[in-house]
PDB file of C-alpha atoms in Angstrom:
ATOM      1  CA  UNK A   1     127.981  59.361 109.284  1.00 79.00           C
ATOM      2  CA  UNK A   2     124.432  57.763 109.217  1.00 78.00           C
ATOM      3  CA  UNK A   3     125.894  54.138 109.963  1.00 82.00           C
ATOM      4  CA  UNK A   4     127.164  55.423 112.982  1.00 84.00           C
ATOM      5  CA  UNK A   5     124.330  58.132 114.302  1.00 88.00           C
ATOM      6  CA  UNK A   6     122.963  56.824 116.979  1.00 88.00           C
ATOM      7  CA  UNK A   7     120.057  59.256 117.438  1.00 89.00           C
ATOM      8  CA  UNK A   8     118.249  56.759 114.366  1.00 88.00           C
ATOM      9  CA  UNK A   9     115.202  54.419 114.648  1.00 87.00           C
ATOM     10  CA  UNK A  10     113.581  55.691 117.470  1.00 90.00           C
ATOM     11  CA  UNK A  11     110.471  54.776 118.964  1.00 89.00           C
ATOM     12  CA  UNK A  12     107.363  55.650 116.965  1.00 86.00           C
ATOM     13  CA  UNK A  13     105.910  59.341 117.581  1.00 87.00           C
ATOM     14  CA  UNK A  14     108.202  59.161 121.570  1.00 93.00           C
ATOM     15  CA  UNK A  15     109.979  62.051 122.038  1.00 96.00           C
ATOM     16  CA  UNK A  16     113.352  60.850 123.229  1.00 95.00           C
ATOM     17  CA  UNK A  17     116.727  62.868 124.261  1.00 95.00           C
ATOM     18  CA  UNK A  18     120.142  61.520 123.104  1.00 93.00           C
ATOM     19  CA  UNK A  19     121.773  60.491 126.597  1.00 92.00           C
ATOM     20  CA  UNK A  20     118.686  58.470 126.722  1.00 93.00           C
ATOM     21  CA  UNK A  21     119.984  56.272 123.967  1.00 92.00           C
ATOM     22  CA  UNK A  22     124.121  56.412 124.421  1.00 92.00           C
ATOM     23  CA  UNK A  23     126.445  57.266 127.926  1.00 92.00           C
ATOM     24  CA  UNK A  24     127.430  60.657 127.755  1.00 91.00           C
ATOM     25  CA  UNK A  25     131.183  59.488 127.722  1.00 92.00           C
ATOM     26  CA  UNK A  26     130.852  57.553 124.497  1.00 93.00           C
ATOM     27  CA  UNK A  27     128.667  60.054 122.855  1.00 92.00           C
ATOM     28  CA  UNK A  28     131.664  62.804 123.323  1.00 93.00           C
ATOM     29  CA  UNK A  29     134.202  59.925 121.781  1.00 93.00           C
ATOM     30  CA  UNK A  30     131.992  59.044 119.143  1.00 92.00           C
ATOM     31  CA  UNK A  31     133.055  59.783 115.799  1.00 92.00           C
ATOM     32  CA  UNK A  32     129.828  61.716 114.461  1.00 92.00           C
ATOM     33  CA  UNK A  33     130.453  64.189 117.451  1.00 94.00           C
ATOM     34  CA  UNK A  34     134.181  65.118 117.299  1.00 93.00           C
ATOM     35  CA  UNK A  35     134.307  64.982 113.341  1.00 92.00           C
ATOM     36  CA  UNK A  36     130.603  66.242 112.676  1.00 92.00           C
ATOM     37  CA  UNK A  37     128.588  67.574 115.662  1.00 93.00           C
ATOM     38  CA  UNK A  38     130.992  69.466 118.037  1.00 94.00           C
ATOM     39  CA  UNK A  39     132.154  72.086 114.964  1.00 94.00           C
ATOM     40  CA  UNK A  40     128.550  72.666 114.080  1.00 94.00           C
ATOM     41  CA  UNK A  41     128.016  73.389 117.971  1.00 94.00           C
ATOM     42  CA  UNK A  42     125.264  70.882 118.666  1.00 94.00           C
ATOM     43  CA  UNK A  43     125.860  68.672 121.584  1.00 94.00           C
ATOM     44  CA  UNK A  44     122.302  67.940 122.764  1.00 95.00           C
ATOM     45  CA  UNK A  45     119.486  66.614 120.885  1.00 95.00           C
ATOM     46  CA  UNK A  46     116.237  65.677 121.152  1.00 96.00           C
ATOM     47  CA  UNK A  47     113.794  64.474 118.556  1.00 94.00           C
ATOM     48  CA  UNK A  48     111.123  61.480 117.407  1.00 95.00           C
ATOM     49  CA  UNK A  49     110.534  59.922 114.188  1.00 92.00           C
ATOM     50  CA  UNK A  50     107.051  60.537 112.598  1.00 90.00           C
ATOM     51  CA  UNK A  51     105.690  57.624 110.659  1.00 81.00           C
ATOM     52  CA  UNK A  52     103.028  57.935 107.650  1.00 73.00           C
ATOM     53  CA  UNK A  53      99.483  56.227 108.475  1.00 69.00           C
ATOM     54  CA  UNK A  54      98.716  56.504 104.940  1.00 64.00           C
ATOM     55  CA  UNK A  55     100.046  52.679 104.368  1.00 62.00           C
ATOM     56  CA  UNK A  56     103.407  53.921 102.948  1.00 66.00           C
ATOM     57  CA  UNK A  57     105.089  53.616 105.648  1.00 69.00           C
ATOM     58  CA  UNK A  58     106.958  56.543 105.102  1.00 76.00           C
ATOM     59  CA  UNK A  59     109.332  58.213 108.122  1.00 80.00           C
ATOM     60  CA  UNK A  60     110.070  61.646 109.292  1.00 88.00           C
ATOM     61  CA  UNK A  61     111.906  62.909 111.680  1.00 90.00           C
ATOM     62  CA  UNK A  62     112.092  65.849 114.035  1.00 93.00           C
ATOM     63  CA  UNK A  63     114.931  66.944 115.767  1.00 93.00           C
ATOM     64  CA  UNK A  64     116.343  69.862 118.023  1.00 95.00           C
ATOM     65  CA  UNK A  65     119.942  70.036 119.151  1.00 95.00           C
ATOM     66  CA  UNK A  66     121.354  72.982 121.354  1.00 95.00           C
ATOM     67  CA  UNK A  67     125.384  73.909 122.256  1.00 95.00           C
ATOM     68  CA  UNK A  68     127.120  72.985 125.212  1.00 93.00           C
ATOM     69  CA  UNK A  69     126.682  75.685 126.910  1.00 95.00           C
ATOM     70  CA  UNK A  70     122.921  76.070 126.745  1.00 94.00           C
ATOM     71  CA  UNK A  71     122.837  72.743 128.803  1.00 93.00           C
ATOM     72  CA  UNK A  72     120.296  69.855 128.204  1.00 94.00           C
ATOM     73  CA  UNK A  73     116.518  69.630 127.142  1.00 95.00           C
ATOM     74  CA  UNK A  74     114.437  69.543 130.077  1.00 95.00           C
ATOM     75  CA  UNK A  75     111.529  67.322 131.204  1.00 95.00           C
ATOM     76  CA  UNK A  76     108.860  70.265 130.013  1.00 96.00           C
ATOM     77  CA  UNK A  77     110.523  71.448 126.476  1.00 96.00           C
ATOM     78  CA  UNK A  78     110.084  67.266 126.170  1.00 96.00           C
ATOM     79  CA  UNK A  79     106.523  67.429 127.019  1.00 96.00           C
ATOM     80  CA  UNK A  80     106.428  70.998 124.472  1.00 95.00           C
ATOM     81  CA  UNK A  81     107.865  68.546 121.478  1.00 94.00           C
ATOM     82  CA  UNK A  82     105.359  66.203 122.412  1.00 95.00           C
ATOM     83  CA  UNK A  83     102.372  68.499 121.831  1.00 95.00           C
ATOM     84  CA  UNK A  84     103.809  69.615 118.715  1.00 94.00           C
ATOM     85  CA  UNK A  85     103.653  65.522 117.037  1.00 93.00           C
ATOM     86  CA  UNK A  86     100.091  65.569 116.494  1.00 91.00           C
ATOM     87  CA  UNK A  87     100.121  68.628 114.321  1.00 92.00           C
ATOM     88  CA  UNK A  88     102.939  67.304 112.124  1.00 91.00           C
ATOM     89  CA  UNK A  89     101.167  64.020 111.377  1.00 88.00           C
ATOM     90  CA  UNK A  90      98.611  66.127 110.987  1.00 89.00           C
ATOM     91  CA  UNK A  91     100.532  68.545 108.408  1.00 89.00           C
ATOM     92  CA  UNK A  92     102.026  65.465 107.038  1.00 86.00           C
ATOM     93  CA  UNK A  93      98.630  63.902 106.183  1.00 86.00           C
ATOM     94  CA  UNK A  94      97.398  67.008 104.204  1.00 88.00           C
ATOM     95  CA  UNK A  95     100.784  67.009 102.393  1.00 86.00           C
ATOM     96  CA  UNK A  96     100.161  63.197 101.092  1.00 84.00           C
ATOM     97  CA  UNK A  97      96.978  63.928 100.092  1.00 85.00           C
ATOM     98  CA  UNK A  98      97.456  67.491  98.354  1.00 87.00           C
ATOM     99  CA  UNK A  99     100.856  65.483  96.873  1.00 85.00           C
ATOM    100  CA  UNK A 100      98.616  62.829  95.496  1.00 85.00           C
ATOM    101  CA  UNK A 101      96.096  65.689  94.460  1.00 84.00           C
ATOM    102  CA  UNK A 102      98.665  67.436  92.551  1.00 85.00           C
ATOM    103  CA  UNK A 103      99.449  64.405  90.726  1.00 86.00           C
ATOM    104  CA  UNK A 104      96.386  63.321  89.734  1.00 85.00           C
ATOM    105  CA  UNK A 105      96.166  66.997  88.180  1.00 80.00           C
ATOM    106  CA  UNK A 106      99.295  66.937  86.855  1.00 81.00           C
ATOM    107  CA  UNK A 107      98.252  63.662  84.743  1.00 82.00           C
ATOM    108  CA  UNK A 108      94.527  64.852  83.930  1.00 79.00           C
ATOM    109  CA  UNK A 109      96.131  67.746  82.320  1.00 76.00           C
ATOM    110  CA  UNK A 110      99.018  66.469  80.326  1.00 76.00           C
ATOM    111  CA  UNK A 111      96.737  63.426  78.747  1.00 76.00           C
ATOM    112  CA  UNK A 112      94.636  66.436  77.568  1.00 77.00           C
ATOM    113  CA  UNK A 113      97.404  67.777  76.038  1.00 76.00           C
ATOM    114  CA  UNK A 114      98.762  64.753  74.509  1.00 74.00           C
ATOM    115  CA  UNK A 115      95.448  64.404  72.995  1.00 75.00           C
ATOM    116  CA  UNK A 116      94.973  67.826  71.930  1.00 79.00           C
ATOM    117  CA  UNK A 117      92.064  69.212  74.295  1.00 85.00           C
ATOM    118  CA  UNK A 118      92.257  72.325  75.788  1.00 89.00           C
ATOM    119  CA  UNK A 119      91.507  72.891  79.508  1.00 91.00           C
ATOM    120  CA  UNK A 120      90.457  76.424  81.063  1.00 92.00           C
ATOM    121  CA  UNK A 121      89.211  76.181  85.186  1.00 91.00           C
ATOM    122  CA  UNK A 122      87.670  79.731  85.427  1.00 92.00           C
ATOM    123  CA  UNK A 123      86.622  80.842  89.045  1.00 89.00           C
ATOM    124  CA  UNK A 124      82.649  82.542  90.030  1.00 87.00           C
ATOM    125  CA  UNK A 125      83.546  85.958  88.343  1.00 87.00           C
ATOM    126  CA  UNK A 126      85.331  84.310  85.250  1.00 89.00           C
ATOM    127  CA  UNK A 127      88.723  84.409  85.851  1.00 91.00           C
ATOM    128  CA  UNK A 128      91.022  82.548  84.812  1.00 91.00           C
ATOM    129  CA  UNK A 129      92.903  79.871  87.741  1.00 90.00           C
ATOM    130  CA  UNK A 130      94.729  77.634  85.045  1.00 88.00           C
ATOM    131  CA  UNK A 131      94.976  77.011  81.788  1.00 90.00           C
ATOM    132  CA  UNK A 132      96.594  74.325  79.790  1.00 89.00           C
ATOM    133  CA  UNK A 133      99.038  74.349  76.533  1.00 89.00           C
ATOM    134  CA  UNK A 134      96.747  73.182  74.334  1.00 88.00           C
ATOM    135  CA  UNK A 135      94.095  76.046  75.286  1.00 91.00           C
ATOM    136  CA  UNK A 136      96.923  78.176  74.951  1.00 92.00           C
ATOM    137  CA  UNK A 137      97.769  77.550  71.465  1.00 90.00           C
ATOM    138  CA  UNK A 138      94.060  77.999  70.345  1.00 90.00           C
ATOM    139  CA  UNK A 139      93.551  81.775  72.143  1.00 92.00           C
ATOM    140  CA  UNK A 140      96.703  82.418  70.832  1.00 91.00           C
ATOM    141  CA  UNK A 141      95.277  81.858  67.135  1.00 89.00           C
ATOM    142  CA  UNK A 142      92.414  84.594  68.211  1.00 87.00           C
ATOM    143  CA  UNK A 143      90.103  82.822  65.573  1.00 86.00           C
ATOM    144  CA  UNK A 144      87.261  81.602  67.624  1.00 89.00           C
ATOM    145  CA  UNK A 145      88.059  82.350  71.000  1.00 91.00           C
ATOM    146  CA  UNK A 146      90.631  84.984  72.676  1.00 92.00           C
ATOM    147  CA  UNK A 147      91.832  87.002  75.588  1.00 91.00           C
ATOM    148  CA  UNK A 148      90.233  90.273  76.418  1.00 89.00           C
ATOM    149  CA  UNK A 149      91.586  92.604  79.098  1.00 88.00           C
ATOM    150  CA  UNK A 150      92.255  89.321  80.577  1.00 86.00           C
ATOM    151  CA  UNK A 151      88.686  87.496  80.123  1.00 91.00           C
ATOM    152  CA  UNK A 152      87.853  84.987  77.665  1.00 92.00           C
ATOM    153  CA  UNK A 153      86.248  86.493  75.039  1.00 93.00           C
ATOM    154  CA  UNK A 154      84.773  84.425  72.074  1.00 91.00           C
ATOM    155  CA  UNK A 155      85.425  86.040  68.391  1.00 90.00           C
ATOM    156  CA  UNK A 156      81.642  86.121  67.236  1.00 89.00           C
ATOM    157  CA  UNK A 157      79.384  88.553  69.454  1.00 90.00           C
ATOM    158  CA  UNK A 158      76.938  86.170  69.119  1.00 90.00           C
ATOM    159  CA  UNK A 159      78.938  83.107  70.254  1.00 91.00           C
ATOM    160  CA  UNK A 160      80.256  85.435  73.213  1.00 92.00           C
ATOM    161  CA  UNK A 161      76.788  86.088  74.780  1.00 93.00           C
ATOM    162  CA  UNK A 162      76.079  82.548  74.552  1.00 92.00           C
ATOM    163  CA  UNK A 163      79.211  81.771  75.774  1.00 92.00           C
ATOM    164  CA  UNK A 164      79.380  83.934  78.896  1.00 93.00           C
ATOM    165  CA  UNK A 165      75.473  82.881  79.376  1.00 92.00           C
ATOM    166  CA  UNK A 166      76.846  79.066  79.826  1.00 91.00           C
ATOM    167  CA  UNK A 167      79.579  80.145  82.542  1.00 91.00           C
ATOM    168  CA  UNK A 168      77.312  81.724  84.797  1.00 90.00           C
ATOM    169  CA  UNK A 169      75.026  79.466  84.845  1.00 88.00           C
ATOM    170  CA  UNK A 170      77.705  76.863  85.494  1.00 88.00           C
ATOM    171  CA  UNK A 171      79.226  78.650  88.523  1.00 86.00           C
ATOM    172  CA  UNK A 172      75.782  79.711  90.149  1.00 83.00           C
ATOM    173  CA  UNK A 173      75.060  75.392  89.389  1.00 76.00           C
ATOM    174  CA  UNK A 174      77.897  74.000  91.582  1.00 68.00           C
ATOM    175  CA  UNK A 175      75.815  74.481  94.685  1.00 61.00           C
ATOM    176  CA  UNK A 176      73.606  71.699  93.097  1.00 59.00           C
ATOM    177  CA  UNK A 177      73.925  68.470  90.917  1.00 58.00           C
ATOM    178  CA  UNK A 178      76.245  70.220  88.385  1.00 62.00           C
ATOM    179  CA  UNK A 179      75.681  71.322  85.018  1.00 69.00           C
ATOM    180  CA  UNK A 180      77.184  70.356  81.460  1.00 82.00           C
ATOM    181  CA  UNK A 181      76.559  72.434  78.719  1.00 85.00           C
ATOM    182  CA  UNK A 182      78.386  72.438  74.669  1.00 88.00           C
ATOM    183  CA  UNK A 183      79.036  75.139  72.433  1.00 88.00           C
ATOM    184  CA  UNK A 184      80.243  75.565  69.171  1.00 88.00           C
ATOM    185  CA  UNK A 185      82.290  78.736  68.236  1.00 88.00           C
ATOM    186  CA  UNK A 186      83.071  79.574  64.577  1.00 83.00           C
ATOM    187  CA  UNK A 187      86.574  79.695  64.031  1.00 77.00           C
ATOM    188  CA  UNK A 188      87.534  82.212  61.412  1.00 69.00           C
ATOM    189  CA  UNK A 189      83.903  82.712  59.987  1.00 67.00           C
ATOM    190  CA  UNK A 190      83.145  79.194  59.560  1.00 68.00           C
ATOM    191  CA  UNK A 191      80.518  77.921  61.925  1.00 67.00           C
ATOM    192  CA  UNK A 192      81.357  75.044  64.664  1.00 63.00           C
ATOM    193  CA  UNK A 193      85.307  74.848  64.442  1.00 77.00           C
ATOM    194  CA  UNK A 194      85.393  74.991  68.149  1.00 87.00           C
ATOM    195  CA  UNK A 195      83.537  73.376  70.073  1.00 90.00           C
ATOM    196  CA  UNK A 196      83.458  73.837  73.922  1.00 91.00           C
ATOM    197  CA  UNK A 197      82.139  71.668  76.873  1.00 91.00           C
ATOM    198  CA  UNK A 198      81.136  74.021  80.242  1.00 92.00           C
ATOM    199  CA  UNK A 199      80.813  71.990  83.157  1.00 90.00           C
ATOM    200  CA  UNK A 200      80.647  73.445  86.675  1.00 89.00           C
ATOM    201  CA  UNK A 201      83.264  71.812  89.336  1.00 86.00           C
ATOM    202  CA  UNK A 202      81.598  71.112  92.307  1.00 80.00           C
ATOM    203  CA  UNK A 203      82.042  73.793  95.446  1.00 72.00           C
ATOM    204  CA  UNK A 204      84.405  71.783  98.189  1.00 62.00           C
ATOM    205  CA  UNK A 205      84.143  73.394 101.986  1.00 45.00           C
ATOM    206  CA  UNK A 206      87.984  73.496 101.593  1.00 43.00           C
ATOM    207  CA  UNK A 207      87.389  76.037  98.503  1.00 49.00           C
ATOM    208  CA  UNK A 208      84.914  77.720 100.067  1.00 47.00           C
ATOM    209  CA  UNK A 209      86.889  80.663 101.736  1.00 45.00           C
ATOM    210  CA  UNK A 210      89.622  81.396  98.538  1.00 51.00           C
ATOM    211  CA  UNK A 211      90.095  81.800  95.161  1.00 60.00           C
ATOM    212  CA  UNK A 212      89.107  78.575  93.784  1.00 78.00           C
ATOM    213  CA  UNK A 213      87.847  76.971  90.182  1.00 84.00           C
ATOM    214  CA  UNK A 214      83.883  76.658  89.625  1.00 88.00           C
ATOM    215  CA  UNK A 215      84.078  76.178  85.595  1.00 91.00           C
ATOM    216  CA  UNK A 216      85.748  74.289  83.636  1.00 91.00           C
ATOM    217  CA  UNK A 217      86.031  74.842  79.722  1.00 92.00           C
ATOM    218  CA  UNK A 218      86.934  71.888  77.776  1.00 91.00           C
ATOM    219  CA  UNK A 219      87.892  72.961  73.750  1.00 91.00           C
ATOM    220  CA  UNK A 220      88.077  70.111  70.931  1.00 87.00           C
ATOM    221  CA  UNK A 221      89.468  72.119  67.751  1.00 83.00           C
ATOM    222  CA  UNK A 222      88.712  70.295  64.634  1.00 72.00           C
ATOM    223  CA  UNK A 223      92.095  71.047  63.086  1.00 71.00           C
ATOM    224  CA  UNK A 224      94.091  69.846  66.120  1.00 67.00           C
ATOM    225  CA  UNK A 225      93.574  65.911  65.314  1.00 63.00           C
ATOM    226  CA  UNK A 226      95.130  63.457  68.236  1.00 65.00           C
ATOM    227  CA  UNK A 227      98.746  62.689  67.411  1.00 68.00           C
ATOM    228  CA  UNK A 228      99.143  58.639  67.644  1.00 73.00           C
ATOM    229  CA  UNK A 229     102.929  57.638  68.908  1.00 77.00           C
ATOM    230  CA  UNK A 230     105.006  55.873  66.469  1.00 84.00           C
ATOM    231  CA  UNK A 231     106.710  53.835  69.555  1.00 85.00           C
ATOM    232  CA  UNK A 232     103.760  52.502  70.937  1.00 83.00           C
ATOM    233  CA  UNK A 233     101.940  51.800  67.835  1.00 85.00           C
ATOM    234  CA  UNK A 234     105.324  49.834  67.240  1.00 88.00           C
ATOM    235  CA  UNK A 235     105.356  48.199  70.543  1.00 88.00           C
ATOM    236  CA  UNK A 236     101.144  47.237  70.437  1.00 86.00           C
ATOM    237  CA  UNK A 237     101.022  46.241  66.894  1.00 88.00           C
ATOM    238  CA  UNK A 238     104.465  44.589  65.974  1.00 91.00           C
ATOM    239  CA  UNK A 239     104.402  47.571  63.417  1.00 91.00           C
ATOM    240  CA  UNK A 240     107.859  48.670  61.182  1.00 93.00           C
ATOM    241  CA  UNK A 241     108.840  52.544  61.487  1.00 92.00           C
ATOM    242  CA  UNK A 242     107.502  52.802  58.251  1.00 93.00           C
ATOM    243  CA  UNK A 243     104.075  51.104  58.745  1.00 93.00           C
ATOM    244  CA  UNK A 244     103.772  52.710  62.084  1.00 91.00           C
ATOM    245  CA  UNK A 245     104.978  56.311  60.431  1.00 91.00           C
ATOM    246  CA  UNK A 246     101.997  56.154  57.632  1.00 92.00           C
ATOM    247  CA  UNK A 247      99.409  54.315  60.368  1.00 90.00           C
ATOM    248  CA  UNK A 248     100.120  58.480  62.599  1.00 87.00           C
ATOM    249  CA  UNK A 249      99.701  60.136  59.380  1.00 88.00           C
ATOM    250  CA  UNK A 250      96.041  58.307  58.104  1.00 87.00           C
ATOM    251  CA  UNK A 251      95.101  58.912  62.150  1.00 80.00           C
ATOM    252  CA  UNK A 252      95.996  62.526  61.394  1.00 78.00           C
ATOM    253  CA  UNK A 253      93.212  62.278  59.198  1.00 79.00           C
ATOM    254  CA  UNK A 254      95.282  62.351  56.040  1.00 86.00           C
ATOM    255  CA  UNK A 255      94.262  60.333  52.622  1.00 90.00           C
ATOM    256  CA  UNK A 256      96.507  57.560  51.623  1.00 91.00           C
ATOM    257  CA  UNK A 257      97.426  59.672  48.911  1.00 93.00           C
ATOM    258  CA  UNK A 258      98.357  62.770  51.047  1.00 93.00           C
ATOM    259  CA  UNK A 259     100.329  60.253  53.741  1.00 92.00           C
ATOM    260  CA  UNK A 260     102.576  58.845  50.966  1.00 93.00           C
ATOM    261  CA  UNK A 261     103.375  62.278  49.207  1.00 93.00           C
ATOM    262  CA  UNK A 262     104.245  63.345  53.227  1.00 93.00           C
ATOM    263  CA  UNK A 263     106.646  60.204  54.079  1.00 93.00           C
ATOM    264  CA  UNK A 264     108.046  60.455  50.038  1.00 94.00           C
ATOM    265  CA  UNK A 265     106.907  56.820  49.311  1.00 94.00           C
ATOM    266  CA  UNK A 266     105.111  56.017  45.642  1.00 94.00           C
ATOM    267  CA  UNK A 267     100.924  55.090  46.432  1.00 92.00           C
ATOM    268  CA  UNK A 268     101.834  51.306  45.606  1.00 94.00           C
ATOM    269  CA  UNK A 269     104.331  51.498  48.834  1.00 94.00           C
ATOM    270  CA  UNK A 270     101.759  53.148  50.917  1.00 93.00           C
ATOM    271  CA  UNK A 271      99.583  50.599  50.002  1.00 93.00           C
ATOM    272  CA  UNK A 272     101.405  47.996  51.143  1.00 94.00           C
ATOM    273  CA  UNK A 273     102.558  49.063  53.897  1.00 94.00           C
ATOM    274  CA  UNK A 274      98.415  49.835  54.935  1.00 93.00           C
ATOM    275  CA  UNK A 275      97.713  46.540  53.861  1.00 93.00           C
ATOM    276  CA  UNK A 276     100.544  45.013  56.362  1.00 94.00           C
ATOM    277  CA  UNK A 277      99.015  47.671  59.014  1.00 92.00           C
ATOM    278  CA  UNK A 278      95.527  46.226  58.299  1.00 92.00           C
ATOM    279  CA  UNK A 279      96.749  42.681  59.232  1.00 93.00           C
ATOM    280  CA  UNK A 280      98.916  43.435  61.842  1.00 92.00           C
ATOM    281  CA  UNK A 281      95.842  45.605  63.381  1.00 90.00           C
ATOM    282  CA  UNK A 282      92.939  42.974  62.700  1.00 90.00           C
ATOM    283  CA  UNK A 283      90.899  45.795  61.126  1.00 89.00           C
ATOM    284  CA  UNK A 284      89.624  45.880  57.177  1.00 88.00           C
ATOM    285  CA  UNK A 285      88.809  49.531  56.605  1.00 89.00           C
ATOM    286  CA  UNK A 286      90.792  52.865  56.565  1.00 86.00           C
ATOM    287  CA  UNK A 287      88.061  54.124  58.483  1.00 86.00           C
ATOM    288  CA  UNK A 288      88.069  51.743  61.176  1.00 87.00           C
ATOM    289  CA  UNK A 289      92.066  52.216  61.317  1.00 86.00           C
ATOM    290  CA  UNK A 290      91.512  56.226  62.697  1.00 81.00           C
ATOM    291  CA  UNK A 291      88.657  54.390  65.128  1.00 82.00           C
ATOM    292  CA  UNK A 292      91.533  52.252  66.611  1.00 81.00           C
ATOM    293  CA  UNK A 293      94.087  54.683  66.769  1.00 79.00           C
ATOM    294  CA  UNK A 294      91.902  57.678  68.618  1.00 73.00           C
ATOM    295  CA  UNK A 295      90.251  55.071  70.821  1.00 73.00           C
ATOM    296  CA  UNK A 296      93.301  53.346  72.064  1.00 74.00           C
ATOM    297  CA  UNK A 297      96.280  54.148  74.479  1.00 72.00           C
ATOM    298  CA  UNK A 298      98.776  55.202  71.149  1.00 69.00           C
ATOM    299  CA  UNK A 299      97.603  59.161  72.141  1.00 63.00           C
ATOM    300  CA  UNK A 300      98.704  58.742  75.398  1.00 63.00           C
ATOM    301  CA  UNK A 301     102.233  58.475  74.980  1.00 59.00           C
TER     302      UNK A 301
END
């Protein structure tokens, strides 16, 4: 039915009508009226196509119809449409961007995730606006930091003055130049298993008048290492499934000893298959293996 609409293509942000475009007597013969159009009651239309000025050169389109009987669009519900195009393109704009916003969110967060960093955006009075998996997991554990009548509340009294000290002082900073501030929270007794980055997120005039996020907490937990992905290791380093499988477990930050017993392989197997990883990688030291691994794109998988 598209191949043979003829209400398609029209001029850039015009208004038109439909007799404007096809004779009255071939628009009632046409095919997309008696099969499509007449059941549905629509036998006059008017509309305009809205194109994207964001270099996309994307197309929308608006369009009114109205039954027989109601008779057809006049010269002032044309000139009505017509003042209703520049707040669509407008609407349409702010849709792109808040689109491309969203996306760029979407993709901050999950590389977080996929290298095991929590993210927490808190608004002025300390509430929490989102919240990512990986922060998730950790106040789930409720070993270092937790939820509290629905506030974040760190474990130690100590490390929850200091804490709370750090996100005030971030929110009542994002007037300013900003303010970045670490923390370390001991996780089950032991000091510095969790350590936290405050930074304040800079006030917006759009965020002005609603609920919107002034801190940001960004949590590293010692015991969540990055997880390296077999395929891409695979695909960057020519690696075998079984080089590539013991390359994620040493990046892990197991021994060579603990990586064989976990893949059931004898220590002589492990190291030759660390040996082959070593060559394949250009790098000479165990050490300098877990550099590569954490520093390139094998976490972001």
């Amino acid at each position: 039915l598209y191949a043979v609409d003829p209400f398609v293509n029209l001029p850039r942000d015009t208004v038109v009508m439909l007799e404007e475009l096809i004779d009255e007597r071939e628009w009632l013969a046409s095919v997309i009226y008696r099969d499509f159009l007449e059941p549905l009651q629509v036998r006059y239309m008017m509309g305009a196509d809205i194109r994207s000025d964001d270099g996309r050169e994307r197309e929308f389109r608006l369009r009114l119809s109205r039954p027989p009987q109601s008779g057809p669009f006049s010269e002032t519900e044309r000139a009505l449409c017509a003042l209703l195009l520049p707040h669509l393109r407008r609407a349409l704009r702010l849709y792109a961007h808040l689109d491309r916003v969203e996306s760029a969110c979407r993709l901050y967060v999950g590389t977080l995730e996929r290298i095991g960093i929590g993210s927490i955006l808190l608004d002025e009075s300390g509430g929490i606006c989102r919240i990512n998996k990986v922060a998730e997991e950790i106040l789930a554990e409720g070993d270092s930091l937790q939820l509290h009548n629905g506030m974040l509340e760190a474990v130690a009294p100590r490390d929850d003055r200091r804490l709370w000290r750090l996100i005030k002082q971030a929110a009542a900073g994002r007037n300013g130049s900003g303010l970045v501030e670490a923390i370390a929270l001991d996780r089950g007794g032991q000091p510095g298993g969790l350590s936290v980055l405050v930074r304040s997120i800079p006030l917006t005039a759009s965020a002005e008048a609603g609920r919107a996020a002034a801190v940001e907490l960004i949590l590293r937990d010692s015991s969540r290492p990055a997880q390296p992905s077999e395929p891409l290791l695979r695909q960057l380093y020519q690696l075998t499934p079984a080089e590539a499988a013991l390359a994620v477990l040493l990046g892990e930050g197991l021994t060579l000893e603990e990586s064989a017993s976990r893949l059931g392989i004898s220590r002589n197997t492990a190291r030759s298959h660390l040996r082959a990883v070593f060559a394949k990688t250009g790098v000479k030291r165990q050490t300098a293996l877990v550099q590569l691994l954490l520093c390139s794109v094998v976490a972001l998988d």
